[in-house]
Amino acid sequence: MIKIFKTYEETGITEQIDTIERESWVAMTAPSATEILKISKEFNIEIDDLKAPLDEEERSRLEKEDNYTMILVDIPVIERRNEKDWYETIPLGIFITEKVIFTICLKETRILKQFMDGLVPDFCTYKKTRFVYQILYNNAALYLHYLRVIDKKSEEIEKILLEDSKNQDLIQLYELDKCLVYFTTSLKSNELVMEKMLKTNSIRHYAEDEDLLEDVIIENKQAMEMTHIYHNILRSMMSLFSSIIDNNLNQIMKLLAAVTIVVELPTLISAFYGMNVSPISMPFSTSPWAFGLIAVFSFVVCMVAVYILKKKDLW
């Protein structure tokens, strides 16, 4: 799918148009092979470069070619699994040519939709460098937003686990931790791209956009720090609740062992009376109250055993 937008310098209004014009923005979402081939021929962009953002495993990078500059960064997206929202990262490609700027992504993204809906102030398609910085800033801001959501989810799961530890809840913590691993890797890669943008002349730098670039770098570093903190918290939480579950299991095993000992005592006592020995040698064997006396004796022995086990914290 291809959408084309252009900001008219006379009015400052950004509108969606039908054909690609000079100083326009072409947003390509999961483009077909035909669409990629058409753009490649018309703007002299390598097909492999245009396909790179469609590969989820593609690394973030910045490359300067003769006719265009390619910027690949990782962006966060929501993935629906088992009726729950989880987070992963996918590449977003930005191609800057002399006439047009292209964005290519495998899925629709909240980052670009903000530009399409006119929610980003001072956005105009003919200021390509500022547009790139704004995309990167919104990307870092979206990472921060999703990190706060992940933190809230982990707190909710923590409350549930404190009441009743279940494997399913631990699996949810693991999924959140996996999301943070993706975020950490992607944010580090994006940081390398930004550093390269600063050190090279791959894209034109304007004095009026320097503050915006600084904000982008600060937001990205803040996202990295928050990801690191939340990752450590989640790891500690997972370790804690795993230990709690193991401890609960040990307590149950100790209780079962203690119950087995107590239950076996009456069986052991009655077994003596079932042996083929002289009745005279067995206590209470000749008494008409033998059964009751033996039962009471067994009960007393069991109570003594329970007392000893409780005293040793085994019951």
PDB file of C-alpha atoms in Angstrom:
ATOM      1  CA  MET A   1       0.000   0.000   0.000  1.00  0.00           C
ATOM      2  CA  ILE A   2       1.278   3.429  -0.968  1.00  0.00           C
ATOM      3  CA  LYS A   3       0.130   6.791   0.375  1.00  0.00           C
ATOM      4  CA  ILE A   4       1.528  10.094  -0.865  1.00  0.00           C
ATOM      5  CA  PHE A   5       1.566  13.342   1.103  1.00  0.00           C
ATOM      6  CA  LYS A   6       2.781  16.819   0.283  1.00  0.00           C
ATOM      7  CA  THR A   7       3.104  20.037   2.263  1.00  0.00           C
ATOM      8  CA  TYR A   8       2.444  23.125   0.176  1.00  0.00           C
ATOM      9  CA  GLU A   9       4.930  25.827   1.110  1.00  0.00           C
ATOM     10  CA  GLU A  10       2.502  28.648   0.294  1.00  0.00           C
ATOM     11  CA  THR A  11      -0.168  27.479   2.757  1.00  0.00           C
ATOM     12  CA  GLY A  12       1.799  25.161   5.074  1.00  0.00           C
ATOM     13  CA  ILE A  13      -0.982  22.577   4.705  1.00  0.00           C
ATOM     14  CA  THR A  14      -0.130  18.892   4.262  1.00  0.00           C
ATOM     15  CA  GLU A  15      -2.489  16.965   2.012  1.00  0.00           C
ATOM     16  CA  GLN A  16      -2.718  13.459   0.621  1.00  0.00           C
ATOM     17  CA  ILE A  17      -2.240  13.423  -3.136  1.00  0.00           C
ATOM     18  CA  ASP A  18      -2.584  10.807  -5.873  1.00  0.00           C
ATOM     19  CA  THR A  19       0.738  11.086  -7.701  1.00  0.00           C
ATOM     20  CA  ILE A  20       4.337  11.481  -6.597  1.00  0.00           C
ATOM     21  CA  GLU A  21       5.425  15.102  -6.851  1.00  0.00           C
ATOM     22  CA  ARG A  22       8.588  16.955  -5.990  1.00  0.00           C
ATOM     23  CA  GLU A  23       9.077  17.507  -2.214  1.00  0.00           C
ATOM     24  CA  SER A  24       6.428  14.914  -1.382  1.00  0.00           C
ATOM     25  CA  TRP A  25       6.485  12.028   1.087  1.00  0.00           C
ATOM     26  CA  VAL A  26       5.747   8.505  -0.119  1.00  0.00           C
ATOM     27  CA  ALA A  27       4.667   6.166   2.686  1.00  0.00           C
ATOM     28  CA  MET A  28       4.901   2.511   1.638  1.00  0.00           C
ATOM     29  CA  THR A  29       3.389  -0.121   3.944  1.00  0.00           C
ATOM     30  CA  ALA A  30       4.078  -3.764   3.043  1.00  0.00           C
ATOM     31  CA  PRO A  31       4.529  -2.800  -0.625  1.00  0.00           C
ATOM     32  CA  SER A  32       4.097  -5.386  -3.349  1.00  0.00           C
ATOM     33  CA  ALA A  33       6.923  -6.505  -5.622  1.00  0.00           C
ATOM     34  CA  THR A  34       5.372  -4.476  -8.445  1.00  0.00           C
ATOM     35  CA  GLU A  35       5.313  -1.298  -6.360  1.00  0.00           C
ATOM     36  CA  ILE A  36       8.931  -1.788  -5.285  1.00  0.00           C
ATOM     37  CA  LEU A  37      10.052  -2.384  -8.871  1.00  0.00           C
ATOM     38  CA  LYS A  38       8.243   0.750 -10.053  1.00  0.00           C
ATOM     39  CA  ILE A  39       9.854   2.972  -7.389  1.00  0.00           C
ATOM     40  CA  SER A  40      13.254   1.395  -8.024  1.00  0.00           C
ATOM     41  CA  LYS A  41      13.141   2.183 -11.741  1.00  0.00           C
ATOM     42  CA  GLU A  42      11.650   5.648 -11.406  1.00  0.00           C
ATOM     43  CA  PHE A  43      13.998   6.916  -8.667  1.00  0.00           C
ATOM     44  CA  ASN A  44      17.040   4.735  -9.330  1.00  0.00           C
ATOM     45  CA  ILE A  45      17.028   3.040  -5.910  1.00  0.00           C
ATOM     46  CA  GLU A  46      18.434  -0.465  -5.515  1.00  0.00           C
ATOM     47  CA  ILE A  47      15.696  -3.100  -5.185  1.00  0.00           C
ATOM     48  CA  ASP A  48      17.603  -4.875  -2.399  1.00  0.00           C
ATOM     49  CA  ASP A  49      17.697  -1.635  -0.412  1.00  0.00           C
ATOM     50  CA  LEU A  50      13.954  -1.110  -0.886  1.00  0.00           C
ATOM     51  CA  LYS A  51      13.311  -4.669   0.295  1.00  0.00           C
ATOM     52  CA  ALA A  52      15.588  -4.369   3.352  1.00  0.00           C
ATOM     53  CA  PRO A  53      12.941  -2.786   5.652  1.00  0.00           C
ATOM     54  CA  LEU A  54      10.608  -5.698   4.863  1.00  0.00           C
ATOM     55  CA  ASP A  55      13.013  -8.156   6.509  1.00  0.00           C
ATOM     56  CA  GLU A  56      12.312  -8.320  10.252  1.00  0.00           C
ATOM     57  CA  GLU A  57      15.888  -9.433  10.924  1.00  0.00           C
ATOM     58  CA  GLU A  58      17.484  -6.520   9.059  1.00  0.00           C
ATOM     59  CA  ARG A  59      19.914  -4.498  11.183  1.00  0.00           C
ATOM     60  CA  SER A  60      19.731  -0.738  11.709  1.00  0.00           C
ATOM     61  CA  ARG A  61      22.192   1.209   9.601  1.00  0.00           C
ATOM     62  CA  LEU A  62      22.833   4.332   7.555  1.00  0.00           C
ATOM     63  CA  GLU A  63      24.189   4.140   4.012  1.00  0.00           C
ATOM     64  CA  LYS A  64      24.951   6.890   1.519  1.00  0.00           C
ATOM     65  CA  GLU A  65      24.539   6.041  -2.157  1.00  0.00           C
ATOM     66  CA  ASP A  66      24.952   8.177  -5.279  1.00  0.00           C
ATOM     67  CA  ASN A  67      21.261   9.008  -5.699  1.00  0.00           C
ATOM     68  CA  TYR A  68      19.876   8.550  -2.203  1.00  0.00           C
ATOM     69  CA  THR A  69      20.573   8.060   1.479  1.00  0.00           C
ATOM     70  CA  MET A  70      19.107   5.025   3.257  1.00  0.00           C
ATOM     71  CA  ILE A  71      18.369   5.067   6.995  1.00  0.00           C
ATOM     72  CA  LEU A  72      17.190   1.894   8.707  1.00  0.00           C
ATOM     73  CA  VAL A  73      16.012   2.055  12.321  1.00  0.00           C
ATOM     74  CA  ASP A  74      14.088  -0.346  14.542  1.00  0.00           C
ATOM     75  CA  ILE A  75      10.652   0.745  15.710  1.00  0.00           C
ATOM     76  CA  PRO A  76       8.394  -0.811  18.372  1.00  0.00           C
ATOM     77  CA  VAL A  77       5.098  -2.401  17.322  1.00  0.00           C
ATOM     78  CA  ILE A  78       2.337  -4.295  19.096  1.00  0.00           C
ATOM     79  CA  GLU A  79       2.012  -8.006  18.387  1.00  0.00           C
ATOM     80  CA  ARG A  80      -1.198  -9.815  19.375  1.00  0.00           C
ATOM     81  CA  ARG A  81      -0.537 -13.280  20.833  1.00  0.00           C
ATOM     82  CA  ASN A  82      -2.879 -15.454  22.906  1.00  0.00           C
ATOM     83  CA  GLU A  83      -5.364 -12.570  23.168  1.00  0.00           C
ATOM     84  CA  LYS A  84      -2.724 -10.334  24.769  1.00  0.00           C
ATOM     85  CA  ASP A  85      -0.655  -7.418  23.500  1.00  0.00           C
ATOM     86  CA  TRP A  86       3.089  -7.972  23.404  1.00  0.00           C
ATOM     87  CA  TYR A  87       5.832  -5.850  21.894  1.00  0.00           C
ATOM     88  CA  GLU A  88       8.479  -6.477  19.279  1.00  0.00           C
ATOM     89  CA  THR A  89      10.586  -4.368  16.936  1.00  0.00           C
ATOM     90  CA  ILE A  90      10.651  -4.204  13.150  1.00  0.00           C
ATOM     91  CA  PRO A  91      12.738  -2.128  10.708  1.00  0.00           C
ATOM     92  CA  LEU A  92      11.594   1.186   9.296  1.00  0.00           C
ATOM     93  CA  GLY A  93      13.354   2.363   6.159  1.00  0.00           C
ATOM     94  CA  ILE A  94      13.764   6.049   5.294  1.00  0.00           C
ATOM     95  CA  PHE A  95      15.051   6.877   1.803  1.00  0.00           C
ATOM     96  CA  ILE A  96      16.043  10.465   1.083  1.00  0.00           C
ATOM     97  CA  THR A  97      16.347  11.399  -2.579  1.00  0.00           C
ATOM     98  CA  GLU A  98      16.845  14.801  -4.150  1.00  0.00           C
ATOM     99  CA  LYS A  99      13.131  15.174  -4.919  1.00  0.00           C
ATOM    100  CA  VAL A 100      11.202  12.827  -2.631  1.00  0.00           C
ATOM    101  CA  ILE A 101      11.442  11.136   0.771  1.00  0.00           C
ATOM    102  CA  PHE A 102      10.246   7.530   1.106  1.00  0.00           C
ATOM    103  CA  THR A 103       9.343   5.512   4.196  1.00  0.00           C
ATOM    104  CA  ILE A 104       8.962   1.744   3.958  1.00  0.00           C
ATOM    105  CA  CYS A 105       7.680  -0.524   6.699  1.00  0.00           C
ATOM    106  CA  LEU A 106       6.277  -4.028   6.968  1.00  0.00           C
ATOM    107  CA  LYS A 107       3.311  -2.924   9.113  1.00  0.00           C
ATOM    108  CA  GLU A 108       1.308   0.203   9.760  1.00  0.00           C
ATOM    109  CA  THR A 109       2.969   2.090  12.550  1.00  0.00           C
ATOM    110  CA  ARG A 110       1.743   4.625  15.051  1.00  0.00           C
ATOM    111  CA  ILE A 111       4.847   6.727  14.407  1.00  0.00           C
ATOM    112  CA  LEU A 112       4.020   7.520  10.778  1.00  0.00           C
ATOM    113  CA  LYS A 113       0.266   7.709  11.372  1.00  0.00           C
ATOM    114  CA  GLN A 114       0.829  10.747  13.587  1.00  0.00           C
ATOM    115  CA  PHE A 115       2.301  12.549  10.578  1.00  0.00           C
ATOM    116  CA  MET A 116      -0.505  11.375   8.305  1.00  0.00           C
ATOM    117  CA  ASP A 117      -3.136  12.620  10.757  1.00  0.00           C
ATOM    118  CA  GLY A 118      -1.463  16.015  11.138  1.00  0.00           C
ATOM    119  CA  LEU A 119      -0.652  15.515  14.821  1.00  0.00           C
ATOM    120  CA  VAL A 120       3.033  16.492  14.578  1.00  0.00           C
ATOM    121  CA  PRO A 121       3.707  20.241  14.852  1.00  0.00           C
ATOM    122  CA  ASP A 122       6.049  21.944  12.365  1.00  0.00           C
ATOM    123  CA  PHE A 123       5.910  18.947  10.038  1.00  0.00           C
ATOM    124  CA  CYS A 124       6.428  19.586   6.362  1.00  0.00           C
ATOM    125  CA  THR A 125       7.474  17.186   3.633  1.00  0.00           C
ATOM    126  CA  TYR A 126       9.890  19.578   1.937  1.00  0.00           C
ATOM    127  CA  LYS A 127      12.122  19.836   5.036  1.00  0.00           C
ATOM    128  CA  LYS A 128      13.500  16.324   4.748  1.00  0.00           C
ATOM    129  CA  THR A 129      16.162  16.531   7.472  1.00  0.00           C
ATOM    130  CA  ARG A 130      13.685  17.835  10.032  1.00  0.00           C
ATOM    131  CA  PHE A 131      11.210  15.144   8.959  1.00  0.00           C
ATOM    132  CA  VAL A 132      13.837  12.450   9.621  1.00  0.00           C
ATOM    133  CA  TYR A 133      14.616  13.904  13.058  1.00  0.00           C
ATOM    134  CA  GLN A 134      10.898  14.076  13.875  1.00  0.00           C
ATOM    135  CA  ILE A 135      10.464  10.418  12.926  1.00  0.00           C
ATOM    136  CA  LEU A 136      13.392   9.448  15.150  1.00  0.00           C
ATOM    137  CA  TYR A 137      12.067  11.585  18.011  1.00  0.00           C
ATOM    138  CA  ASN A 138       8.581  10.069  17.783  1.00  0.00           C
ATOM    139  CA  ASN A 139      10.184   6.637  17.622  1.00  0.00           C
ATOM    140  CA  ALA A 140      12.104   7.198  20.873  1.00  0.00           C
ATOM    141  CA  ALA A 141       8.967   8.655  22.482  1.00  0.00           C
ATOM    142  CA  LEU A 142       6.982   5.561  21.468  1.00  0.00           C
ATOM    143  CA  TYR A 143       9.625   3.323  23.053  1.00  0.00           C
ATOM    144  CA  LEU A 144       9.221   5.303  26.284  1.00  0.00           C
ATOM    145  CA  HIS A 145       5.429   4.992  26.114  1.00  0.00           C
ATOM    146  CA  TYR A 146       5.554   1.218  25.621  1.00  0.00           C
ATOM    147  CA  LEU A 147       8.127   0.914  28.419  1.00  0.00           C
ATOM    148  CA  ARG A 148       5.687   2.569  30.821  1.00  0.00           C
ATOM    149  CA  VAL A 149       2.960   0.189  29.663  1.00  0.00           C
ATOM    150  CA  ILE A 150       5.274  -2.781  30.246  1.00  0.00           C
ATOM    151  CA  ASP A 151       6.087  -1.460  33.726  1.00  0.00           C
ATOM    152  CA  LYS A 152       2.374  -1.216  34.593  1.00  0.00           C
ATOM    153  CA  LYS A 153       1.750  -4.729  33.275  1.00  0.00           C
ATOM    154  CA  SER A 154       4.598  -6.119  35.354  1.00  0.00           C
ATOM    155  CA  GLU A 155       3.175  -4.434  38.470  1.00  0.00           C
ATOM    156  CA  GLU A 156      -0.245  -6.000  37.809  1.00  0.00           C
ATOM    157  CA  ILE A 157       1.304  -9.442  37.359  1.00  0.00           C
ATOM    158  CA  GLU A 158       3.358  -8.932  40.528  1.00  0.00           C
ATOM    159  CA  LYS A 159       0.181  -8.308  42.557  1.00  0.00           C
ATOM    160  CA  ILE A 160      -1.379 -11.494  41.158  1.00  0.00           C
ATOM    161  CA  LEU A 161       1.737 -13.540  41.893  1.00  0.00           C
ATOM    162  CA  LEU A 162       1.905 -12.295  45.476  1.00  0.00           C
ATOM    163  CA  GLU A 163      -1.581 -13.717  46.048  1.00  0.00           C
ATOM    164  CA  ASP A 164      -1.218 -16.929  44.070  1.00  0.00           C
ATOM    165  CA  SER A 165       1.924 -17.965  42.195  1.00  0.00           C
ATOM    166  CA  LYS A 166       1.126 -19.664  38.902  1.00  0.00           C
ATOM    167  CA  ASN A 167       3.313 -20.755  36.020  1.00  0.00           C
ATOM    168  CA  GLN A 168       1.104 -18.841  33.584  1.00  0.00           C
ATOM    169  CA  ASP A 169       1.860 -15.551  35.324  1.00  0.00           C
ATOM    170  CA  LEU A 170       5.586 -16.321  35.340  1.00  0.00           C
ATOM    171  CA  ILE A 171       5.361 -16.973  31.598  1.00  0.00           C
ATOM    172  CA  GLN A 172       3.814 -13.514  31.173  1.00  0.00           C
ATOM    173  CA  LEU A 173       6.758 -12.001  33.039  1.00  0.00           C
ATOM    174  CA  TYR A 174       9.087 -13.915  30.738  1.00  0.00           C
ATOM    175  CA  GLU A 175       7.268 -12.502  27.687  1.00  0.00           C
ATOM    176  CA  LEU A 176       7.640  -8.963  29.025  1.00  0.00           C
ATOM    177  CA  ASP A 177      11.319  -9.594  29.701  1.00  0.00           C
ATOM    178  CA  LYS A 178      11.720 -10.823  26.131  1.00  0.00           C
ATOM    179  CA  CYS A 179      10.130  -7.590  24.877  1.00  0.00           C
ATOM    180  CA  LEU A 180      12.709  -5.613  26.848  1.00  0.00           C
ATOM    181  CA  VAL A 181      15.529  -7.642  25.312  1.00  0.00           C
ATOM    182  CA  TYR A 182      14.231  -6.682  21.850  1.00  0.00           C
ATOM    183  CA  PHE A 183      13.993  -3.046  22.931  1.00  0.00           C
ATOM    184  CA  THR A 184      17.545  -3.027  24.318  1.00  0.00           C
ATOM    185  CA  THR A 185      19.041  -4.423  21.123  1.00  0.00           C
ATOM    186  CA  SER A 186      17.041  -2.090  18.881  1.00  0.00           C
ATOM    187  CA  LEU A 187      17.746   1.059  20.887  1.00  0.00           C
ATOM    188  CA  LYS A 188      21.485   0.361  20.861  1.00  0.00           C
ATOM    189  CA  SER A 189      21.375  -0.121  17.089  1.00  0.00           C
ATOM    190  CA  ASN A 190      19.402   3.100  16.650  1.00  0.00           C
ATOM    191  CA  GLU A 191      21.955   4.950  18.772  1.00  0.00           C
ATOM    192  CA  LEU A 192      24.740   3.846  16.426  1.00  0.00           C
ATOM    193  CA  VAL A 193      22.756   5.192  13.472  1.00  0.00           C
ATOM    194  CA  MET A 194      22.310   8.567  15.203  1.00  0.00           C
ATOM    195  CA  GLU A 195      26.009   8.762  16.034  1.00  0.00           C
ATOM    196  CA  LYS A 196      26.831   8.115  12.395  1.00  0.00           C
ATOM    197  CA  MET A 197      24.379  10.827  11.340  1.00  0.00           C
ATOM    198  CA  LEU A 198      26.249  13.301  13.553  1.00  0.00           C
ATOM    199  CA  LYS A 199      29.713  12.333  12.363  1.00  0.00           C
ATOM    200  CA  THR A 200      29.046  12.081   8.629  1.00  0.00           C
ATOM    201  CA  ASN A 201      27.474  14.226   5.942  1.00  0.00           C
ATOM    202  CA  SER A 202      25.059  11.503   4.900  1.00  0.00           C
ATOM    203  CA  ILE A 203      22.194  13.953   5.321  1.00  0.00           C
ATOM    204  CA  ARG A 204      22.225  17.724   5.311  1.00  0.00           C
ATOM    205  CA  HIS A 205      22.385  19.398   8.717  1.00  0.00           C
ATOM    206  CA  TYR A 206      20.655  22.687   9.413  1.00  0.00           C
ATOM    207  CA  ALA A 207      21.314  24.931  12.412  1.00  0.00           C
ATOM    208  CA  GLU A 208      17.569  25.309  13.040  1.00  0.00           C
ATOM    209  CA  ASP A 209      17.248  21.542  13.550  1.00  0.00           C
ATOM    210  CA  GLU A 210      20.186  21.076  15.949  1.00  0.00           C
ATOM    211  CA  ASP A 211      17.984  21.331  19.053  1.00  0.00           C
ATOM    212  CA  LEU A 212      15.636  18.710  17.648  1.00  0.00           C
ATOM    213  CA  LEU A 213      18.530  16.338  16.989  1.00  0.00           C
ATOM    214  CA  GLU A 214      19.759  16.809  20.573  1.00  0.00           C
ATOM    215  CA  ASP A 215      16.249  16.009  21.822  1.00  0.00           C
ATOM    216  CA  VAL A 216      16.242  12.851  19.700  1.00  0.00           C
ATOM    217  CA  ILE A 217      19.532  11.657  21.210  1.00  0.00           C
ATOM    218  CA  ILE A 218      18.370  12.480  24.763  1.00  0.00           C
ATOM    219  CA  GLU A 219      15.049  10.646  24.286  1.00  0.00           C
ATOM    220  CA  ASN A 220      16.807   7.605  22.870  1.00  0.00           C
ATOM    221  CA  LYS A 221      19.297   7.491  25.764  1.00  0.00           C
ATOM    222  CA  GLN A 222      16.465   7.854  28.269  1.00  0.00           C
ATOM    223  CA  ALA A 223      14.648   4.965  26.599  1.00  0.00           C
ATOM    224  CA  MET A 224      17.817   2.852  26.819  1.00  0.00           C
ATOM    225  CA  GLU A 225      18.242   3.631  30.524  1.00  0.00           C
ATOM    226  CA  MET A 226      14.598   2.848  31.305  1.00  0.00           C
ATOM    227  CA  THR A 227      14.812  -0.405  29.357  1.00  0.00           C
ATOM    228  CA  HIS A 228      17.900  -1.414  31.339  1.00  0.00           C
ATOM    229  CA  ILE A 229      16.219  -0.584  34.664  1.00  0.00           C
ATOM    230  CA  TYR A 230      12.964  -2.397  33.854  1.00  0.00           C
ATOM    231  CA  HIS A 231      14.904  -5.371  32.514  1.00  0.00           C
ATOM    232  CA  ASN A 232      16.824  -5.717  35.789  1.00  0.00           C
ATOM    233  CA  ILE A 233      13.630  -5.313  37.827  1.00  0.00           C
ATOM    234  CA  LEU A 234      11.846  -7.991  35.807  1.00  0.00           C
ATOM    235  CA  ARG A 235      14.775 -10.388  36.092  1.00  0.00           C
ATOM    236  CA  SER A 236      14.845  -9.911  39.874  1.00  0.00           C
ATOM    237  CA  MET A 237      11.088 -10.360  40.061  1.00  0.00           C
ATOM    238  CA  MET A 238      11.183 -13.555  38.004  1.00  0.00           C
ATOM    239  CA  SER A 239      13.987 -14.935  40.155  1.00  0.00           C
ATOM    240  CA  LEU A 240      12.092 -14.049  43.340  1.00  0.00           C
ATOM    241  CA  PHE A 241       8.836 -15.694  42.307  1.00  0.00           C
ATOM    242  CA  SER A 242      10.642 -18.764  40.984  1.00  0.00           C
ATOM    243  CA  SER A 243      12.249 -19.100  44.409  1.00  0.00           C
ATOM    244  CA  ILE A 244       8.853 -18.642  46.079  1.00  0.00           C
ATOM    245  CA  ILE A 245       7.329 -21.393  43.939  1.00  0.00           C
ATOM    246  CA  ASP A 246      10.267 -23.707  44.703  1.00  0.00           C
ATOM    247  CA  ASN A 247       9.948 -22.936  48.406  1.00  0.00           C
ATOM    248  CA  ASN A 248       6.194 -23.629  48.350  1.00  0.00           C
ATOM    249  CA  LEU A 249       6.862 -26.931  46.617  1.00  0.00           C
ATOM    250  CA  ASN A 250       9.454 -27.851  49.249  1.00  0.00           C
ATOM    251  CA  GLN A 251       6.975 -27.023  52.011  1.00  0.00           C
ATOM    252  CA  ILE A 252       4.353 -29.250  50.398  1.00  0.00           C
ATOM    253  CA  MET A 253       6.847 -32.101  50.034  1.00  0.00           C
ATOM    254  CA  LYS A 254       7.858 -31.736  53.701  1.00  0.00           C
ATOM    255  CA  LEU A 255       4.209 -31.789  54.769  1.00  0.00           C
ATOM    256  CA  LEU A 256       3.471 -34.865  52.658  1.00  0.00           C
ATOM    257  CA  ALA A 257       6.499 -36.649  54.127  1.00  0.00           C
ATOM    258  CA  ALA A 258       5.387 -35.751  57.669  1.00  0.00           C
ATOM    259  CA  VAL A 259       1.811 -36.914  56.999  1.00  0.00           C
ATOM    260  CA  THR A 260       3.156 -40.184  55.587  1.00  0.00           C
ATOM    261  CA  ILE A 261       5.191 -40.783  58.758  1.00  0.00           C
ATOM    262  CA  VAL A 262       2.214 -40.116  61.042  1.00  0.00           C
ATOM    263  CA  VAL A 263      -0.143 -42.275  58.968  1.00  0.00           C
ATOM    264  CA  GLU A 264       2.351 -45.137  58.941  1.00  0.00           C
ATOM    265  CA  LEU A 265       2.662 -45.262  62.764  1.00  0.00           C
ATOM    266  CA  PRO A 266      -0.760 -46.937  63.428  1.00  0.00           C
ATOM    267  CA  THR A 267      -0.032 -49.357  60.593  1.00  0.00           C
ATOM    268  CA  LEU A 268       3.329 -50.205  62.154  1.00  0.00           C
ATOM    269  CA  ILE A 269       1.783 -50.780  65.603  1.00  0.00           C
ATOM    270  CA  SER A 270      -1.042 -52.953  64.261  1.00  0.00           C
ATOM    271  CA  ALA A 271       1.463 -54.949  62.235  1.00  0.00           C
ATOM    272  CA  PHE A 272       3.090 -56.210  65.443  1.00  0.00           C
ATOM    273  CA  TYR A 273      -0.235 -57.701  66.497  1.00  0.00           C
ATOM    274  CA  GLY A 274      -0.594 -59.400  63.163  1.00  0.00           C
ATOM    275  CA  MET A 275       2.664 -61.311  63.596  1.00  0.00           C
ATOM    276  CA  ASN A 276       2.600 -65.013  64.437  1.00  0.00           C
ATOM    277  CA  VAL A 277       3.816 -64.720  68.049  1.00  0.00           C
ATOM    278  CA  SER A 278       2.525 -65.831  71.434  1.00  0.00           C
ATOM    279  CA  PRO A 279      -0.423 -63.654  72.598  1.00  0.00           C
ATOM    280  CA  ILE A 280       1.023 -63.538  76.081  1.00  0.00           C
ATOM    281  CA  SER A 281       4.066 -61.610  74.868  1.00  0.00           C
ATOM    282  CA  MET A 282       1.950 -58.806  73.313  1.00  0.00           C
ATOM    283  CA  PRO A 283       0.503 -56.046  75.569  1.00  0.00           C
ATOM    284  CA  PHE A 284      -3.288 -55.969  75.933  1.00  0.00           C
ATOM    285  CA  SER A 285      -3.625 -59.101  73.769  1.00  0.00           C
ATOM    286  CA  THR A 286      -5.734 -60.941  76.362  1.00  0.00           C
ATOM    287  CA  SER A 287      -7.844 -57.925  77.362  1.00  0.00           C
ATOM    288  CA  PRO A 288     -11.430 -57.608  76.068  1.00  0.00           C
ATOM    289  CA  TRP A 289     -10.629 -53.907  75.486  1.00  0.00           C
ATOM    290  CA  ALA A 290      -7.566 -54.688  73.404  1.00  0.00           C
ATOM    291  CA  PHE A 291      -8.756 -52.999  70.197  1.00  0.00           C
ATOM    292  CA  GLY A 292      -9.778 -49.789  71.934  1.00  0.00           C
ATOM    293  CA  LEU A 293      -6.610 -49.632  74.004  1.00  0.00           C
ATOM    294  CA  ILE A 294      -4.401 -50.208  70.963  1.00  0.00           C
ATOM    295  CA  ALA A 295      -6.338 -47.556  69.009  1.00  0.00           C
ATOM    296  CA  VAL A 296      -5.916 -45.020  71.817  1.00  0.00           C
ATOM    297  CA  PHE A 297      -2.226 -45.893  72.127  1.00  0.00           C
ATOM    298  CA  SER A 298      -1.770 -45.440  68.348  1.00  0.00           C
ATOM    299  CA  PHE A 299      -3.558 -42.078  68.517  1.00  0.00           C
ATOM    300  CA  VAL A 300      -1.308 -40.900  71.350  1.00  0.00           C
ATOM    301  CA  VAL A 301       1.804 -41.998  69.447  1.00  0.00           C
ATOM    302  CA  CYS A 302       0.556 -40.095  66.377  1.00  0.00           C
ATOM    303  CA  MET A 303      -0.062 -36.930  68.426  1.00  0.00           C
ATOM    304  CA  VAL A 304       3.419 -37.164  69.932  1.00  0.00           C
ATOM    305  CA  ALA A 305       4.851 -37.552  66.427  1.00  0.00           C
ATOM    306  CA  VAL A 306       2.873 -34.516  65.208  1.00  0.00           C
ATOM    307  CA  TYR A 307       4.141 -32.465  68.172  1.00  0.00           C
ATOM    308  CA  ILE A 308       7.754 -33.415  67.461  1.00  0.00           C
ATOM    309  CA  LEU A 309       7.370 -32.654  63.737  1.00  0.00           C
ATOM    310  CA  LYS A 310       5.787 -29.262  64.477  1.00  0.00           C
ATOM    311  CA  LYS A 311       8.543 -28.421  66.923  1.00  0.00           C
ATOM    312  CA  LYS A 312      11.105 -29.133  64.198  1.00  0.00           C
ATOM    313  CA  ASP A 313       9.043 -27.078  61.707  1.00  0.00           C
ATOM    314  CA  LEU A 314       8.334 -30.126  59.573  1.00  0.00           C
ATOM    315  CA  TRP A 315       4.533 -29.938  59.858  1.00  0.00           C
TER     316      TRP A 315
END
